[in-house]
PDB file of C-alpha atoms and ligand atoms in Angstrom:
ATOM      1  CA  PRO A 288      82.056 113.816  85.673  1.00 72.00           C
ATOM      2  CA  ASP A 289      86.059 114.542  85.415  1.00 94.00           C
ATOM      3  CA  VAL A 290      87.942 111.003  85.382  1.00 97.00           C
ATOM      4  CA  LEU A 291      92.145 111.552  86.012  1.00 98.00           C
ATOM      5  CA  ALA A 292      92.971 107.875  86.234  1.00 98.00           C
ATOM      6  CA  ARG A 293      91.006 105.128  85.357  1.00 97.00           C
ATOM      7  CA  ALA A 294      92.351 101.284  84.864  1.00 98.00           C
ATOM      8  CA  CYS A 295      89.480  98.714  82.648  1.00 98.00           C
ATOM      9  CA  GLY A 296      89.245  95.442  83.051  1.00 97.00           C
ATOM     10  CA  VAL A 297      93.267  95.332  83.949  1.00 98.00           C
ATOM     11  CA  CYS A 298      95.034  92.262  84.406  1.00 98.00           C
ATOM     12  CA  LYS A 299      98.644  91.926  85.733  1.00 98.00           C
ATOM     13  CA  SER A 300     100.402  88.808  86.063  1.00 97.00           C
ATOM     14  CA  TYR A 301     103.992  88.394  87.266  1.00 97.00           C
ATOM     15  CA  GLY A 302     104.850  85.035  85.629  1.00 95.00           C
ATOM     16  CA  PRO A 303     102.405  82.524  87.528  1.00 96.00           C
ATOM     17  CA  VAL A 304     101.167  85.049  90.092  1.00 96.00           C
ATOM     18  CA  THR A 305      98.195  86.852  88.811  1.00 97.00           C
ATOM     19  CA  ALA A 306      98.540  90.625  90.777  1.00 97.00           C
ATOM     20  CA  LEU A 307      95.534  92.444  89.063  1.00 98.00           C
ATOM     21  CA  ASP A 308      91.715  90.328  88.187  1.00 97.00           C
ATOM     22  CA  GLY A 309      90.362  92.727  85.849  1.00 96.00           C
ATOM     23  CA  ILE A 310      89.928  95.294  88.279  1.00 97.00           C
ATOM     24  CA  ASP A 311      87.810  98.482  87.544  1.00 97.00           C
ATOM     25  CA  PHE A 312      89.024 101.622  88.980  1.00 96.00           C
ATOM     26  CA  ALA A 313      88.990 104.935  88.335  1.00 97.00           C
ATOM     27  CA  VAL A 314      89.994 108.623  90.621  1.00 97.00           C
ATOM     28  CA  THR A 315      87.687 111.626  89.924  1.00 96.00           C
ATOM     29  CA  ALA A 316      88.590 115.220  90.421  1.00 96.00           C
ATOM     30  CA  GLY A 317      88.674 116.477  93.659  1.00 94.00           C
ATOM     31  CA  GLU A 318      88.306 112.750  95.678  1.00 94.00           C
ATOM     32  CA  THR A 319      90.650 111.678  98.262  1.00 94.00           C
ATOM     33  CA  VAL A 320      90.700 107.909  97.627  1.00 95.00           C
ATOM     34  CA  GLY A 321      92.052 105.760  99.787  1.00 94.00           C
ATOM     35  CA  LEU A 322      92.965 102.537  98.424  1.00 94.00           C
ATOM     36  CA  LEU A 323      93.111  99.595 101.231  1.00 91.00           C
ATOM     37  CA  GLY A 324      94.176  95.877 100.888  1.00 90.00           C
ATOM     38  CA  PRO A 325      96.355  93.288 103.101  1.00 88.00           C
ATOM     39  CA  ASN A 326     100.067  92.772 101.188  1.00 90.00           C
ATOM     40  CA  GLY A 327     100.171  90.765  98.367  1.00 93.00           C
ATOM     41  CA  ALA A 328      96.519  92.830  97.359  1.00 94.00           C
ATOM     42  CA  GLY A 329      97.349  94.529  93.942  1.00 95.00           C
ATOM     43  CA  LYS A 330      97.580  97.950  95.506  1.00 94.00           C
ATOM     44  CA  SER A 331     101.183  98.766  94.552  1.00 93.00           C
ATOM     45  CA  THR A 332     101.160  97.049  90.949  1.00 96.00           C
ATOM     46  CA  LEU A 333      97.700  99.114  90.231  1.00 97.00           C
ATOM     47  CA  LEU A 334      99.321 102.021  91.548  1.00 95.00           C
ATOM     48  CA  ASN A 335     102.606 101.298  89.099  1.00 94.00           C
ATOM     49  CA  LEU A 336     100.326 101.143  86.400  1.00 96.00           C
ATOM     50  CA  LEU A 337      98.212 104.085  86.490  1.00 97.00           C
ATOM     51  CA  SER A 338     101.484 106.001  86.862  1.00 94.00           C
ATOM     52  CA  GLY A 339     102.646 104.777  84.206  1.00 93.00           C
ATOM     53  CA  LEU A 340     105.763 102.190  85.470  1.00 92.00           C
ATOM     54  CA  ARG A 341     104.363  99.499  84.698  1.00 94.00           C
ATOM     55  CA  GLN A 342     101.997  98.039  80.889  1.00 96.00           C
ATOM     56  CA  PRO A 343      98.495  95.831  81.981  1.00 97.00           C
ATOM     57  CA  ASP A 344      98.985  92.811  80.029  1.00 98.00           C
ATOM     58  CA  SER A 345      95.313  93.142  78.652  1.00 98.00           C
ATOM     59  CA  GLY A 346      92.140  95.702  79.698  1.00 98.00           C
ATOM     60  CA  LEU A 347      92.552  99.852  79.650  1.00 98.00           C
ATOM     61  CA  VAL A 348      94.767 101.897  81.856  1.00 98.00           C
ATOM     62  CA  GLU A 349      94.188 105.940  81.408  1.00 98.00           C
ATOM     63  CA  LEU A 350      95.639 108.413  83.367  1.00 98.00           C
ATOM     64  CA  PHE A 351      93.952 112.417  82.415  1.00 97.00           C
ATOM     65  CA  GLY A 352      92.485 110.390  79.371  1.00 96.00           C
ATOM     66  CA  ARG A 353      96.373 109.443  77.859  1.00 97.00           C
ATOM     67  CA  ASP A 354      98.374 106.895  78.345  1.00 97.00           C
ATOM     68  CA  PRO A 355     100.369 106.546  81.532  1.00 96.00           C
ATOM     69  CA  ARG A 356     103.263 106.985  80.051  1.00 95.00           C
ATOM     70  CA  SER A 357     102.829 110.053  77.536  1.00 95.00           C
ATOM     71  CA  PRO A 358     104.519 112.692  79.181  1.00 91.00           C
ATOM     72  CA  LEU A 359     101.860 115.504  78.878  1.00 91.00           C
ATOM     73  CA  ALA A 360     100.047 113.406  81.267  1.00 93.00           C
ATOM     74  CA  ARG A 361     102.973 112.267  83.892  1.00 89.00           C
ATOM     75  CA  GLN A 362     103.624 116.269  84.383  1.00 89.00           C
ATOM     76  CA  LEU A 363     100.165 116.750  85.698  1.00 93.00           C
ATOM     77  CA  LEU A 364     101.329 113.680  87.720  1.00 94.00           C
ATOM     78  CA  GLY A 365     102.687 113.709  91.866  1.00 93.00           C
ATOM     79  CA  THR A 366     104.287 110.121  92.779  1.00 90.00           C
ATOM     80  CA  THR A 367     106.026 108.698  95.660  1.00 79.00           C
ATOM     81  CA  PRO A 368     106.407 104.846  94.738  1.00 58.00           C
ATOM     82  CA  GLN A 369     106.961 102.914  97.804  1.00 56.00           C
ATOM     83  CA  ALA A 370     110.787 102.161  96.143  1.00 56.00           C
ATOM     84  CA  THR A 371     112.164 105.185  95.652  1.00 64.00           C
ATOM     85  CA  SER A 372     115.017 106.737  98.228  1.00 75.00           C
ATOM     86  CA  VAL A 373     116.862 109.753  98.016  1.00 82.00           C
ATOM     87  CA  PRO A 374     119.632 110.664  95.754  1.00 84.00           C
ATOM     88  CA  ALA A 375     122.092 109.665  98.864  1.00 86.00           C
ATOM     89  CA  THR A 376     125.046 113.079  97.467  1.00 91.00           C
ATOM     90  CA  LEU A 377     122.718 115.969  97.227  1.00 93.00           C
ATOM     91  CA  ARG A 378     121.584 117.959  99.894  1.00 96.00           C
ATOM     92  CA  VAL A 379     118.132 118.495 100.615  1.00 96.00           C
ATOM     93  CA  ARG A 380     117.011 121.945  98.888  1.00 97.00           C
ATOM     94  CA  GLU A 381     119.256 120.912  95.497  1.00 96.00           C
ATOM     95  CA  THR A 382     117.317 118.058  95.376  1.00 94.00           C
ATOM     96  CA  VAL A 383     113.553 120.158  95.589  1.00 95.00           C
ATOM     97  CA  ASP A 384     115.570 122.416  93.567  1.00 96.00           C
ATOM     98  CA  PHE A 385     116.283 119.866  91.276  1.00 93.00           C
ATOM     99  CA  VAL A 386     112.563 118.086  90.414  1.00 91.00           C
ATOM    100  CA  GLY A 387     111.054 121.142  90.696  1.00 93.00           C
ATOM    101  CA  SER A 388     113.228 122.599  88.067  1.00 94.00           C
ATOM    102  CA  HIS A 389     111.237 120.070  85.808  1.00 88.00           C
ATOM    103  CA  TYR A 390     107.984 121.874  86.028  1.00 90.00           C
ATOM    104  CA  ALA A 391     106.302 125.518  85.273  1.00 90.00           C
ATOM    105  CA  ASP A 392     104.541 126.540  88.185  1.00 93.00           C
ATOM    106  CA  PRO A 393     106.837 124.564  91.718  1.00 95.00           C
ATOM    107  CA  VAL A 394     105.912 124.969  94.976  1.00 95.00           C
ATOM    108  CA  PRO A 395     109.307 127.084  95.958  1.00 97.00           C
ATOM    109  CA  THR A 396     111.612 125.139  97.732  1.00 97.00           C
ATOM    110  CA  GLY A 397     111.796 127.265 101.459  1.00 96.00           C
ATOM    111  CA  GLU A 398     108.434 127.187 101.567  1.00 96.00           C
ATOM    112  CA  LEU A 399     108.230 123.444 101.038  1.00 96.00           C
ATOM    113  CA  LEU A 400     110.699 122.636 103.234  1.00 97.00           C
ATOM    114  CA  ASP A 401     109.355 124.773 105.765  1.00 95.00           C
ATOM    115  CA  GLY A 402     105.848 123.281 105.559  1.00 93.00           C
ATOM    116  CA  PHE A 403     107.127 119.158 106.045  1.00 93.00           C
ATOM    117  CA  GLY A 404     108.968 120.567 108.701  1.00 92.00           C
ATOM    118  CA  LEU A 405     112.432 119.917 106.864  1.00 95.00           C
ATOM    119  CA  GLY A 406     113.302 123.722 107.050  1.00 96.00           C
ATOM    120  CA  PRO A 407     116.278 122.783 109.416  1.00 96.00           C
ATOM    121  CA  ALA A 408     117.548 120.297 107.227  1.00 96.00           C
ATOM    122  CA  ALA A 409     117.780 122.091 103.557  1.00 97.00           C
ATOM    123  CA  ASN A 410     121.351 121.951 103.604  1.00 97.00           C
ATOM    124  CA  LYS A 411     122.055 118.450 104.952  1.00 96.00           C
ATOM    125  CA  GLN A 412     123.263 116.092 102.133  1.00 95.00           C
ATOM    126  CA  CYS A 413     119.978 113.727 101.327  1.00 93.00           C
ATOM    127  CA  GLY A 414     121.490 110.200 102.201  1.00 91.00           C
ATOM    128  CA  GLY A 415     121.832 112.008 106.517  1.00 93.00           C
ATOM    129  CA  LEU A 416     118.369 112.217 106.445  1.00 92.00           C
ATOM    130  CA  SER A 417     116.556 110.087 108.896  1.00 89.00           C
ATOM    131  CA  GLY A 418     114.394 107.746 107.768  1.00 85.00           C
ATOM    132  CA  GLY A 419     111.431 109.529 108.822  1.00 86.00           C
ATOM    133  CA  GLN A 420     112.699 112.695 106.907  1.00 90.00           C
ATOM    134  CA  GLN A 421     113.649 111.014 104.171  1.00 90.00           C
ATOM    135  CA  ARG A 422     110.061 109.490 104.082  1.00 88.00           C
ATOM    136  CA  ARG A 423     108.546 113.481 104.581  1.00 90.00           C
ATOM    137  CA  LEU A 424     111.155 114.847 101.613  1.00 93.00           C
ATOM    138  CA  LEU A 425     109.776 112.048  99.352  1.00 92.00           C
ATOM    139  CA  VAL A 426     106.405 113.853  99.952  1.00 92.00           C
ATOM    140  CA  ALA A 427     107.105 117.190  99.367  1.00 94.00           C
ATOM    141  CA  LEU A 428     108.857 115.817  96.385  1.00 94.00           C
ATOM    142  CA  ALA A 429     105.585 114.608  95.199  1.00 94.00           C
ATOM    143  CA  LEU A 430     103.969 118.079  95.850  1.00 95.00           C
ATOM    144  CA  VAL A 431     106.510 119.988  94.068  1.00 95.00           C
ATOM    145  CA  GLY A 432     105.422 120.700  90.851  1.00 94.00           C
ATOM    146  CA  ARG A 433     101.780 121.383  92.185  1.00 95.00           C
ATOM    147  CA  PRO A 434     100.572 118.098  90.596  1.00 95.00           C
ATOM    148  CA  ARG A 435      96.569 117.729  90.045  1.00 96.00           C
ATOM    149  CA  LEU A 436      96.636 114.126  90.677  1.00 97.00           C
ATOM    150  CA  VAL A 437      98.941 112.980  93.840  1.00 96.00           C
ATOM    151  CA  ILE A 438      99.171 109.082  94.129  1.00 95.00           C
ATOM    152  CA  LEU A 439     101.518 107.695  97.198  1.00 92.00           C
ATOM    153  CA  ASP A 440     101.929 104.132  97.878  1.00 88.00           C
ATOM    154  CA  GLU A 441     102.168 103.665 102.144  1.00 86.00           C
ATOM    155  CA  PRO A 442     103.396 107.059 102.368  1.00 85.00           C
ATOM    156  CA  THR A 443     103.389 106.534 106.689  1.00 82.00           C
ATOM    157  CA  THR A 444     104.884 103.715 106.839  1.00 80.00           C
ATOM    158  CA  GLY A 445     107.550 103.804 109.054  1.00 77.00           C
ATOM    159  CA  LEU A 446     107.147 107.615 110.103  1.00 83.00           C
ATOM    160  CA  ASP A 447     106.024 108.095 113.955  1.00 84.00           C
ATOM    161  CA  VAL A 448     103.071 110.440 115.312  1.00 85.00           C
ATOM    162  CA  GLU A 449     103.898 113.707 114.593  1.00 85.00           C
ATOM    163  CA  ALA A 450     105.599 113.207 111.565  1.00 85.00           C
ATOM    164  CA  ARG A 451     102.701 111.456 110.598  1.00 86.00           C
ATOM    165  CA  GLU A 452      99.762 114.276 111.228  1.00 86.00           C
ATOM    166  CA  ASN A 453     102.209 116.632 109.774  1.00 87.00           C
ATOM    167  CA  LEU A 454     102.103 114.567 106.756  1.00 88.00           C
ATOM    168  CA  TRP A 455      98.035 114.395 106.588  1.00 88.00           C
ATOM    169  CA  GLU A 456      98.301 118.466 107.076  1.00 90.00           C
ATOM    170  CA  ARG A 457      99.940 118.804 104.519  1.00 90.00           C
ATOM    171  CA  LEU A 458      98.147 115.977 102.354  1.00 91.00           C
ATOM    172  CA  ALA A 459      94.673 117.929 103.337  1.00 91.00           C
ATOM    173  CA  ASP A 460      96.234 121.195 102.516  1.00 92.00           C
ATOM    174  CA  TYR A 461      96.587 119.975  98.954  1.00 93.00           C
ATOM    175  CA  ARG A 462      93.074 118.563  98.708  1.00 93.00           C
ATOM    176  CA  ALA A 463      92.049 121.877 100.076  1.00 92.00           C
ATOM    177  CA  GLY A 464      93.729 123.524  97.613  1.00 91.00           C
ATOM    178  CA  GLY A 465      91.722 121.579  94.817  1.00 93.00           C
ATOM    179  CA  GLY A 466      93.971 118.841  94.623  1.00 95.00           C
ATOM    180  CA  THR A 467      92.651 115.092  94.103  1.00 96.00           C
ATOM    181  CA  LEU A 468      94.528 112.413  95.670  1.00 96.00           C
ATOM    182  CA  LEU A 469      95.040 108.113  95.482  1.00 96.00           C
ATOM    183  CA  VAL A 470      96.863 106.834  99.042  1.00 93.00           C
ATOM    184  CA  THR A 471      97.509 103.161 100.032  1.00 90.00           C
ATOM    185  CA  SER A 472      97.360 101.627 103.295  1.00 80.00           C
ATOM    186  CA  HIS A 473      97.108  99.630 105.661  1.00 74.00           C
ATOM    187  CA  TYR A 474      95.205 101.411 108.221  1.00 73.00           C
ATOM    188  CA  LEU A 475      91.335 102.177 107.757  1.00 74.00           C
ATOM    189  CA  ASP A 476      92.361 104.993 110.783  1.00 74.00           C
ATOM    190  CA  GLU A 477      94.924 107.001 108.911  1.00 73.00           C
ATOM    191  CA  ILE A 478      92.389 106.152 105.232  1.00 79.00           C
ATOM    192  CA  GLN A 479      89.459 107.945 107.365  1.00 78.00           C
ATOM    193  CA  THR A 480      91.279 110.778 108.689  1.00 77.00           C
ATOM    194  CA  LEU A 481      91.511 112.815 105.112  1.00 81.00           C
ATOM    195  CA  ALA A 482      89.295 110.504 102.525  1.00 86.00           C
ATOM    196  CA  SER A 483      86.437 110.765 101.073  1.00 84.00           C
ATOM    197  CA  ARG A 484      86.220 107.099  99.463  1.00 92.00           C
ATOM    198  CA  VAL A 485      87.886 103.766 100.333  1.00 92.00           C
ATOM    199  CA  VAL A 486      88.362 100.949  98.003  1.00 94.00           C
ATOM    200  CA  VAL A 487      89.812  97.637  99.541  1.00 92.00           C
ATOM    201  CA  ILE A 488      91.310  95.041  96.781  1.00 93.00           C
ATOM    202  CA  ASN A 489      91.867  92.049  97.640  1.00 93.00           C
ATOM    203  CA  GLY A 490      93.206  89.025  95.674  1.00 94.00           C
ATOM    204  CA  GLY A 491      93.773  91.801  92.517  1.00 96.00           C
ATOM    205  CA  SER A 492      89.551  92.472  92.579  1.00 95.00           C
ATOM    206  CA  VAL A 493      87.704  95.501  94.300  1.00 95.00           C
ATOM    207  CA  VAL A 494      85.746  94.163  96.871  1.00 93.00           C
ATOM    208  CA  ALA A 495      84.480  97.258  98.086  1.00 91.00           C
ATOM    209  CA  ASP A 496      84.135 101.036  97.270  1.00 92.00           C
ATOM    210  CA  GLY A 497      82.129 103.605  98.984  1.00 89.00           C
ATOM    211  CA  GLN A 498      82.563 106.261 101.825  1.00 85.00           C
ATOM    212  CA  VAL A 499      84.578 105.798 105.215  1.00 78.00           C
ATOM    213  CA  ASP A 500      81.439 104.811 106.946  1.00 77.00           C
ATOM    214  CA  GLU A 501      80.206 102.818 105.162  1.00 78.00           C
ATOM    215  CA  ILE A 502      83.040 100.440 103.894  1.00 75.00           C
ATOM    216  CA  ARG A 503      83.804 100.948 108.597  1.00 72.00           C
ATOM    217  CA  SER A 504      80.256  98.598 108.842  1.00 72.00           C
ATOM    218  CA  ARG A 505      81.145  96.348 106.260  1.00 68.00           C
ATOM    219  CA  VAL A 506      84.526  95.715 107.302  1.00 61.00           C
ATOM    220  CA  SER A 507      84.680  95.068 110.589  1.00 54.00           C
ATOM    221  CA  VAL A 508      88.062  95.429 112.180  1.00 50.00           C
ATOM    222  CA  SER A 509      90.089  97.868 111.804  1.00 50.00           C
ATOM    223  CA  ARG A 510      93.252  96.707 109.978  1.00 51.00           C
ATOM    224  CA  VAL A 511      92.523  95.281 106.945  1.00 48.00           C
TER     225      VAL A 511
HETATM  226  P1  ADP B 241     100.128  94.899  97.245  1.00 69.80           P
HETATM  227  O1  ADP B 241     101.138  96.127  97.064  1.00 69.80           O
HETATM  228  O2  ADP B 241      98.736  95.253  97.708  1.00 69.80           O
HETATM  229  O3  ADP B 241     100.964  94.177  98.722  1.00 69.80           O
HETATM  230  P2  ADP B 241     101.181  94.057  95.304  1.00 69.80           P
HETATM  231  O4  ADP B 241     100.398  94.370  94.035  1.00 69.80           O
HETATM  232  O5  ADP B 241     102.645  94.588  94.965  1.00 69.80           O
HETATM  233  O6  ADP B 241     100.220  94.058  96.579  1.00 69.80           O
HETATM  234  O7  ADP B 241     101.319  91.823  94.316  1.00 69.80           O
HETATM  235  C1  ADP B 241     100.570  91.614  93.882  1.00 69.80           C
HETATM  236  C2  ADP B 241     101.061  89.996  93.693  1.00 69.80           C
HETATM  237  O8  ADP B 241     101.812  90.406  92.542  1.00 69.80           O
HETATM  238  C3  ADP B 241     101.459  89.777  94.634  1.00 69.80           C
HETATM  239  O9  ADP B 241     101.798  88.236  95.156  1.00 69.80           O
HETATM  240  C4  ADP B 241     103.010  89.538  94.993  1.00 69.80           C
HETATM  241  O10 ADP B 241     103.450  88.753  95.288  1.00 69.80           O
HETATM  242  C5  ADP B 241     103.209  89.964  93.409  1.00 69.80           C
HETATM  243  N1  ADP B 241     104.102  90.820  92.750  1.00 69.80           N
HETATM  244  C6  ADP B 241     104.195  91.562  92.766  1.00 69.80           C
HETATM  245  N2  ADP B 241     105.411  92.052  92.488  1.00 69.80           N
HETATM  246  C7  ADP B 241     105.878  91.212  91.518  1.00 69.80           C
HETATM  247  C8  ADP B 241     106.912  91.650  90.440  1.00 69.80           C
HETATM  248  N3  ADP B 241     107.972  92.019  90.456  1.00 69.80           N
HETATM  249  N4  ADP B 241     107.297  89.989  90.317  1.00 69.80           N
HETATM  250  C9  ADP B 241     106.549  89.170  90.586  1.00 69.80           C
HETATM  251  N5  ADP B 241     105.647  88.602  91.843  1.00 69.80           N
HETATM  252  C10 ADP B 241     105.485  90.761  91.966  1.00 69.80           C
END
């Protein structure tokens, strides 16, 4: 199988805190993987390693078979780190144009914004968007370069029901077009609408990995 991202025996600590404890994890082309786990489980740390924002203390991390910090690998990745915020004074259209200009074949800005319900906000400054609009813009930016793999950390946090459904639709479109998706959530319900596979981590290790139904029968509560 075509492994797009993987971590083998990866450890990562922050001072005395062990965030990842020898974790093994891989994402194969065409999958939608839901990464679940309680706060502090190590989800963000794993995503940050896979997207090249941090380095492991030990073990191997690869993105498209390369060091995740390699520009060649990063060009094929679309991502929205949890902490990222939009540039306050740039207009929405300018922001999408700017990010898209880094890619060979970006999605046309108007098409992308319409898909995310942001067409009417195209000429607004990003700082003037609502919190939900900003989050949708960030996900749109993750998709603008037609990436082979998209990594999203809790993309629907703070969104109302309608915006949440719209976002899942756009991600379903991306997947239907052959895209591969790795997404974290606190909610199994949310993950199961889209994910083909669910990986549960806790204490920096994988504690369950399988099809949604399999995991559901093992994890009795919908909120992990
Ligand atoms: P999750 O995304 O599942 O909530 P994290 O990867 O953010 O988990 O955190 C894993 C552990 O590492 C937690 O105990 C957290 O407090 C700690 N941690 C994460 N980032 C840092 C950091 N920058 N400095 C110190 N500790 C951190």
